[in-house]
Coordinates of C-alpha atoms and ligand atoms in Angstrom, one line a residue:
M1 CA -45.7 12.6 10.7
R2 CA -46.6 15.3 8.1
K3 CA -48.5 18.2 9.5
N4 CA -51.2 18.1 6.8
F5 CA -51.4 14.3 7.2
M6 CA -52.1 14.8 10.9
K7 CA -54.8 17.4 10.0
K8 CA -56.4 14.9 7.6
V9 CA -56.3 12.1 10.2
V10 CA -58.0 14.4 12.7
A11 CA -60.6 15.4 10.0
G12 CA -61.1 11.8 9.2
M13 CA -61.6 10.8 12.8
L14 CA -64.1 13.6 13.3
T15 CA -66.0 12.5 10.3
A16 CA -66.0 8.9 11.5
V17 CA -67.3 10.0 14.9
M18 CA -70.1 12.1 13.2
A19 CA -71.0 9.1 11.0
F20 CA -71.2 6.8 14.0
S21 CA -73.5 9.2 15.9
L22 CA -75.8 9.5 12.9
T23 CA -75.9 5.8 12.4
A24 CA -76.6 5.3 16.1
C25 CA -79.5 7.7 15.7
G26 CA -80.7 5.8 12.7
G27 CA -79.9 8.6 10.3
G28 CA -76.7 7.2 8.7
D29 CA -76.2 5.9 5.2
A30 CA -73.5 4.3 3.1
S31 CA -72.3 7.6 1.5
T32 CA -71.3 8.9 4.9
N33 CA -69.0 6.0 5.4
D34 CA -67.5 6.5 2.0
T35 CA -66.7 10.1 2.9
A36 CA -65.1 9.0 6.1
K37 CA -63.0 6.4 4.2
E38 CA -62.0 9.0 1.6
E39 CA -61.0 11.5 4.2
G40 CA -59.0 9.0 6.2
S41 CA -57.3 7.5 3.2
S42 CA -56.7 10.8 1.2
D43 CA -53.1 10.9 2.4
V44 CA -52.3 13.6 -0.2
I45 CA -48.9 15.3 -0.1
T46 CA -49.0 18.9 -0.9
V47 CA -46.0 20.3 -2.8
G48 CA -45.5 24.0 -3.5
F49 CA -43.1 24.4 -6.5
S50 CA -41.6 27.7 -7.3
Q51 CA -40.4 27.5 -10.9
V52 CA -38.0 30.1 -12.4
G53 CA -40.2 30.8 -15.5
A54 CA -40.7 29.5 -19.0
E55 CA -37.6 31.1 -20.6
S56 CA -36.4 28.0 -22.5
D57 CA -37.3 24.7 -24.0
W58 CA -35.3 23.1 -21.2
R59 CA -37.5 24.9 -18.7
T60 CA -40.6 23.7 -20.4
A61 CA -39.4 20.1 -20.2
N62 CA -38.5 20.6 -16.5
S63 CA -41.9 22.0 -15.7
E64 CA -43.5 19.1 -17.6
S65 CA -41.4 16.6 -15.6
M66 CA -42.6 18.1 -12.3
K67 CA -46.2 18.3 -13.4
S68 CA -46.3 14.7 -14.7
T69 CA -44.7 13.4 -11.5
F70 CA -46.7 15.3 -8.8
T71 CA -50.1 14.3 -10.0
K72 CA -53.3 13.5 -8.1
D73 CA -53.0 9.9 -9.2
N74 CA -49.6 9.7 -7.7
G75 CA -50.9 11.1 -4.4
Y76 CA -49.9 14.7 -4.7
E77 CA -51.4 18.1 -4.9
L78 CA -49.0 20.3 -6.8
I79 CA -49.2 24.1 -6.4
F80 CA -47.1 25.3 -9.3
D81 CA -45.9 28.9 -9.5
D82 CA -44.2 30.5 -12.5
A83 CA -42.0 33.3 -11.3
Q84 CA -41.3 34.8 -14.7
Q85 CA -37.6 34.9 -14.1
K86 CA -38.1 37.3 -11.1
Q87 CA -36.7 36.5 -7.6
E88 CA -39.2 38.7 -5.9
N89 CA -42.0 36.6 -7.4
Q90 CA -40.3 33.4 -6.1
I91 CA -40.1 34.9 -2.6
S92 CA -43.8 35.8 -2.6
A93 CA -44.6 32.3 -3.9
I94 CA -42.6 30.7 -1.0
R95 CA -44.4 33.0 1.5
N96 CA -47.8 31.8 0.0
F97 CA -46.7 28.2 0.3
I98 CA -45.9 28.8 4.0
Q99 CA -49.3 30.4 4.5
Q100 CA -51.0 27.4 2.8
D101 CA -49.0 25.1 5.1
V102 CA -47.8 22.9 2.3
D103 CA -46.0 19.6 3.2
Y104 CA -42.9 20.4 1.0
I105 CA -41.5 23.5 -0.8
V106 CA -39.6 22.8 -3.9
L107 CA -37.5 25.8 -5.3
A108 CA -35.8 26.1 -8.6
P109 CA -34.0 29.4 -7.8
V110 CA -33.4 32.0 -10.5
T111 CA -30.2 33.2 -9.0
E112 CA -28.0 31.8 -6.1
T113 CA -28.1 34.6 -3.6
G114 CA -30.8 36.4 -1.6
W115 CA -32.6 33.3 -0.1
D116 CA -31.5 33.4 3.5
A117 CA -34.5 35.3 4.9
V118 CA -37.4 33.5 3.1
L119 CA -35.8 30.0 3.6
G120 CA -35.4 30.9 7.3
E121 CA -39.2 31.6 7.4
A122 CA -39.9 28.1 5.8
K123 CA -37.6 26.5 8.4
Q124 CA -39.4 28.4 11.2
A125 CA -42.7 27.0 9.8
G126 CA -41.2 23.5 9.9
I127 CA -41.6 23.0 6.1
P128 CA -38.8 21.0 4.4
V129 CA -37.3 22.8 1.4
I130 CA -35.9 20.9 -1.6
I131 CA -33.8 22.9 -4.1
V132 CA -33.8 21.7 -7.6
D133 CA -31.7 22.6 -10.8
R134 CA -29.7 25.7 -9.8
M135 CA -28.2 26.1 -6.4
V136 CA -28.7 28.6 -3.5
D137 CA -25.9 30.3 -1.8
V138 CA -27.0 30.6 1.9
K139 CA -25.0 31.1 5.1
D140 CA -26.7 28.2 6.8
D141 CA -27.1 25.1 4.7
S142 CA -29.7 23.7 7.2
L143 CA -32.1 26.2 5.5
Y144 CA -32.7 23.5 2.8
T145 CA -33.1 19.8 3.2
A146 CA -31.6 18.6 -0.1
W147 CA -30.5 19.7 -3.6
V148 CA -30.5 17.9 -6.9
G149 CA -29.3 19.3 -10.2
S150 CA -26.4 19.7 -12.6
N151 CA -22.7 20.2 -12.1
F152 CA -22.7 23.4 -14.2
E153 CA -19.0 24.1 -13.7
L154 CA -18.2 20.6 -15.0
E155 CA -20.4 21.3 -18.0
G156 CA -18.4 24.5 -18.7
K157 CA -15.1 22.7 -18.3
K158 CA -16.1 19.9 -20.6
A159 CA -17.2 22.3 -23.3
A160 CA -14.0 24.3 -23.0
A161 CA -11.9 21.1 -23.1
Y162 CA -13.7 20.1 -26.3
L163 CA -13.0 23.5 -27.9
D164 CA -9.4 23.2 -27.0
A165 CA -9.1 19.7 -28.4
Y166 CA -11.1 20.6 -31.5
M167 CA -8.8 23.7 -32.2
K168 CA -5.7 21.5 -31.8
A169 CA -7.2 18.7 -34.0
K170 CA -8.0 21.2 -36.8
N171 CA -4.8 23.2 -36.3
M172 CA -6.9 26.4 -35.7
K173 CA -4.6 29.1 -34.3
D174 CA -6.7 32.3 -34.5
M175 CA -9.6 32.3 -32.2
K176 CA -12.1 35.2 -31.9
L177 CA -14.5 34.1 -29.3
V178 CA -17.7 35.6 -27.9
N179 CA -19.8 34.4 -24.9
I180 CA -23.5 34.8 -24.7
Q181 CA -24.1 34.2 -21.0
G182 CA -27.1 33.0 -19.1
T183 CA -29.0 34.9 -16.5
I184 CA -26.3 36.6 -14.4
G185 CA -26.0 35.1 -11.0
A186 CA -27.7 31.8 -11.9
S187 CA -25.7 28.7 -11.1
A188 CA -26.0 27.6 -14.7
Q189 CA -24.4 30.9 -15.8
I190 CA -21.8 31.0 -13.1
G191 CA -20.5 27.5 -13.8
R192 CA -20.6 27.6 -17.6
T193 CA -18.9 31.0 -17.7
K194 CA -16.3 29.9 -15.2
G195 CA -15.5 26.8 -17.3
L196 CA -14.8 29.1 -20.2
D197 CA -13.0 31.9 -18.3
D198 CA -10.6 29.4 -16.8
A199 CA -9.8 28.0 -20.3
V200 CA -9.4 31.5 -21.7
A201 CA -6.9 32.3 -19.0
A202 CA -5.0 29.0 -19.3
N203 CA -4.8 29.0 -23.1
G204 CA -4.6 32.7 -23.8
W205 CA -7.7 32.6 -26.0
N206 CA -9.0 35.9 -27.5
L207 CA -12.3 36.4 -25.7
L208 CA -13.8 39.5 -27.4
E209 CA -16.9 40.0 -25.3
Q210 CA -19.3 38.5 -22.7
Q211 CA -22.9 39.6 -22.5
T212 CA -26.0 38.0 -21.0
G213 CA -28.7 36.5 -23.3
E214 CA -30.8 35.7 -20.2
F215 CA -31.3 32.1 -21.5
T216 CA -33.8 33.3 -24.1
Q217 CA -33.9 33.0 -27.8
A218 CA -34.9 36.7 -28.4
K219 CA -32.1 38.0 -26.2
G220 CA -29.6 35.6 -27.7
Q221 CA -30.5 36.9 -31.1
E222 CA -30.3 40.5 -30.0
V223 CA -26.9 40.1 -28.3
M224 CA -25.5 38.3 -31.3
E225 CA -26.7 40.9 -33.7
S226 CA -25.0 43.6 -31.7
M227 CA -21.7 41.6 -31.4
L228 CA -21.7 41.0 -35.2
K229 CA -21.9 44.8 -35.7
Q230 CA -19.1 45.4 -33.3
Y231 CA -16.5 42.7 -34.2
D232 CA -15.1 41.3 -37.5
N233 CA -14.2 37.7 -37.9
I234 CA -15.9 36.2 -34.8
N235 CA -15.3 32.4 -35.3
V236 CA -16.5 30.8 -32.0
V237 CA -19.8 31.6 -30.3
Y238 CA -20.2 30.1 -26.8
C239 CA -23.9 30.2 -25.9
E240 CA -24.9 29.1 -22.4
N241 CA -28.2 27.3 -23.5
D242 CA -30.0 26.0 -26.6
N243 CA -32.4 28.9 -26.9
E244 CA -29.6 31.5 -26.9
A245 CA -27.9 29.4 -29.6
F246 CA -31.1 29.3 -31.7
G247 CA -31.3 33.1 -31.6
A248 CA -27.6 33.5 -32.3
I249 CA -27.7 31.2 -35.3
D250 CA -30.7 33.2 -36.7
A251 CA -28.6 36.4 -36.3
I252 CA -25.5 34.9 -37.8
K253 CA -27.4 33.7 -40.9
A254 CA -29.3 36.9 -41.2
A255 CA -26.0 38.8 -41.3
G256 CA -24.9 36.6 -44.3
Y257 CA -22.5 34.2 -42.5
E258 CA -22.5 30.4 -42.6
V259 CA -22.8 28.5 -39.4
G260 CA -20.8 25.3 -38.7
A261 CA -17.3 24.0 -37.7
D262 CA -15.9 24.2 -41.2
K263 CA -17.7 27.4 -42.1
D264 CA -17.6 31.0 -40.8
M265 CA -18.6 30.5 -37.1
M266 CA -18.8 27.5 -34.7
V267 CA -21.6 27.6 -32.2
F268 CA -21.4 25.9 -28.8
S269 CA -24.5 25.2 -26.7
F270 CA -25.7 23.6 -23.5
D271 CA -28.9 21.6 -22.7
S272 CA -29.2 19.1 -25.6
T273 CA -32.9 19.4 -26.0
K274 CA -34.4 17.7 -29.1
E275 CA -34.2 21.0 -31.1
G276 CA -30.7 21.5 -29.9
L277 CA -29.6 18.1 -31.0
K278 CA -31.3 18.6 -34.4
K279 CA -29.0 21.5 -34.9
V280 CA -26.0 19.4 -33.8
Q281 CA -26.9 16.8 -36.4
S282 CA -27.3 19.4 -39.1
G283 CA -23.9 20.9 -38.1
E284 CA -25.2 24.3 -37.0
I285 CA -24.2 23.6 -33.4
T286 CA -20.7 22.0 -33.1
L287 CA -21.0 20.8 -29.5
N288 CA -24.0 20.6 -27.2
T289 CA -23.2 19.8 -23.6
E290 CA -26.1 18.1 -21.9
C291 CA -28.1 19.6 -19.0
N292 CA -30.8 17.1 -17.9
P293 CA -34.2 18.7 -17.0
L294 CA -36.1 15.6 -15.9
H295 CA -36.0 16.3 -12.2
G296 CA -39.6 15.4 -11.2
P297 CA -38.8 11.7 -10.3
R298 CA -35.6 12.8 -8.6
V299 CA -37.4 15.3 -6.3
E300 CA -40.1 12.7 -5.7
A301 CA -37.5 10.2 -4.6
I302 CA -36.2 12.7 -2.1
I303 CA -39.8 13.3 -0.8
K304 CA -40.3 9.5 -0.5
Q305 CA -37.1 9.2 1.6
L306 CA -38.3 12.0 3.9
E307 CA -41.7 10.4 4.2
N308 CA -39.9 7.2 5.3
K309 CA -37.8 9.1 7.8
E310 CA -34.7 8.5 5.8
T311 CA -32.0 11.2 5.2
P312 CA -31.6 12.1 1.5
E313 CA -28.2 13.0 0.2
K314 CA -27.6 16.7 0.8
K315 CA -26.4 17.4 -2.7
A316 CA -26.8 15.1 -5.7
Y317 CA -25.4 15.7 -9.2
V318 CA -27.0 14.1 -12.2
D319 CA -24.9 12.4 -14.9
E320 CA -24.8 14.3 -18.2
E321 CA -23.4 13.6 -21.7
M322 CA -21.8 15.6 -24.6
F323 CA -23.1 15.6 -28.1
A324 CA -21.1 16.6 -31.2
H325 CA -21.7 16.9 -35.0
D326 CA -18.7 14.7 -35.8
D327 CA -16.0 12.5 -34.2
T328 CA -13.1 14.9 -34.5
V329 CA -12.9 14.8 -30.7
K330 CA -13.9 11.4 -29.2
S331 CA -13.6 12.3 -25.6
V332 CA -12.3 15.0 -23.2
T333 CA -10.5 14.7 -19.9
V334 CA -11.5 17.0 -17.1
D335 CA -9.9 16.9 -13.6
G336 CA -8.4 13.5 -14.5
K337 CA -11.7 11.9 -15.6
E338 CA -12.5 11.0 -19.2
Y339 CA -15.9 12.0 -20.7
P340 CA -17.0 10.4 -24.0
V341 CA -18.4 12.6 -26.8
T342 CA -21.4 11.1 -28.7
V343 CA -22.0 11.9 -32.3
V344 CA -25.6 12.7 -33.0
T345 CA -27.2 10.1 -35.2
D346 CA -30.8 9.3 -36.1
E347 CA -30.8 6.8 -33.2
V348 CA -29.7 9.5 -30.7
M349 CA -32.4 11.8 -32.1
G350 CA -35.0 9.0 -31.7
A351 CA -34.1 8.5 -28.1
R352 CA -34.4 12.1 -27.1
K353 CA -37.9 12.8 -25.8
Y354 CA -37.8 16.5 -24.9
Ligands
AHR401 O1 -30.6 26.0 -15.0 C1 -30.7 25.3 -16.1 C2 -30.7 26.3 -17.3 O2 -31.8 27.1 -17.2 C3 -30.8 25.6 -18.7 O3 -29.6 25.5 -19.3 C4 -31.6 26.7 -19.4 O4 -32.0 26.3 -20.7 C5 -32.5 27.1 -18.4 O5 -33.2 28.2 -18.7

């Protein structure tokens, strides 16, 4: 039984005893009983959520998904903490959650490493930890109860396989590629960069430079501006999320180049937010590999399993699609599995809610 639930039951029982004594003394009234009923039935589950920050449109959609799932009406009290992309803020938030004796800690970690000590403290306090979105790299995997998120390496491999197939279909021989990476050390960066690096090594592509754009539009723009000053004839820009791609596109246009597959530079992106898909439809982004942010209901399903004394899957990957401007490449095969590529139409746009 949940610790806080036990506390609430005890509080409810004490209130009921007090109400009974007052009634027996002739001093009771209906409102006292209502209070006792409310206390006894307010089986609220307290969730402390440490969010990375608000660096991207994807993150905003992710925060919204958590906030709209863990509502009072659904029986939760959500303590939401925005860490502003800093691990030290996430560590203090977790320590605060432990002090507040929450029922569950949910962590969307900024980077993979550096969690052993604080998750050890949560374990010591008997609070289950659910990891969401990016992964943690800990020595002892009993430090967290379950993880749900994206297969970031698969995302990178799918994007690289598309680039390879696209180059071959268009008979493009000369590649001058730059990579605007995500936050260094975040699973989303590690996996997407690895997918590209492996393809660069396997195909002998010309990768001019890799630099972090920290998953933000401002940094994506700044990095692209500096790359444009440094290199001539860049023709492929592999951005690791939509906001970096938006910034890079602004920089490319400001420098007087045209963006698009049959123009000066092709831009690749990840996330497939509504704004990201709009740019796929217009042709400014050639391929957008989806990363699904709607984790609120998934985390809630894990909590419900735990409440019912069931064992959730230790690691669960979400299914994700690929969206392209045209049907030059209809599908890609990665590790023996075929993944279809969807062309962005008005119907696809209409279905995208975030
Ligand atoms: O971890 C998911 C990544 O983080 C998303 O691709 C990005 O937009 C976000 O900031």
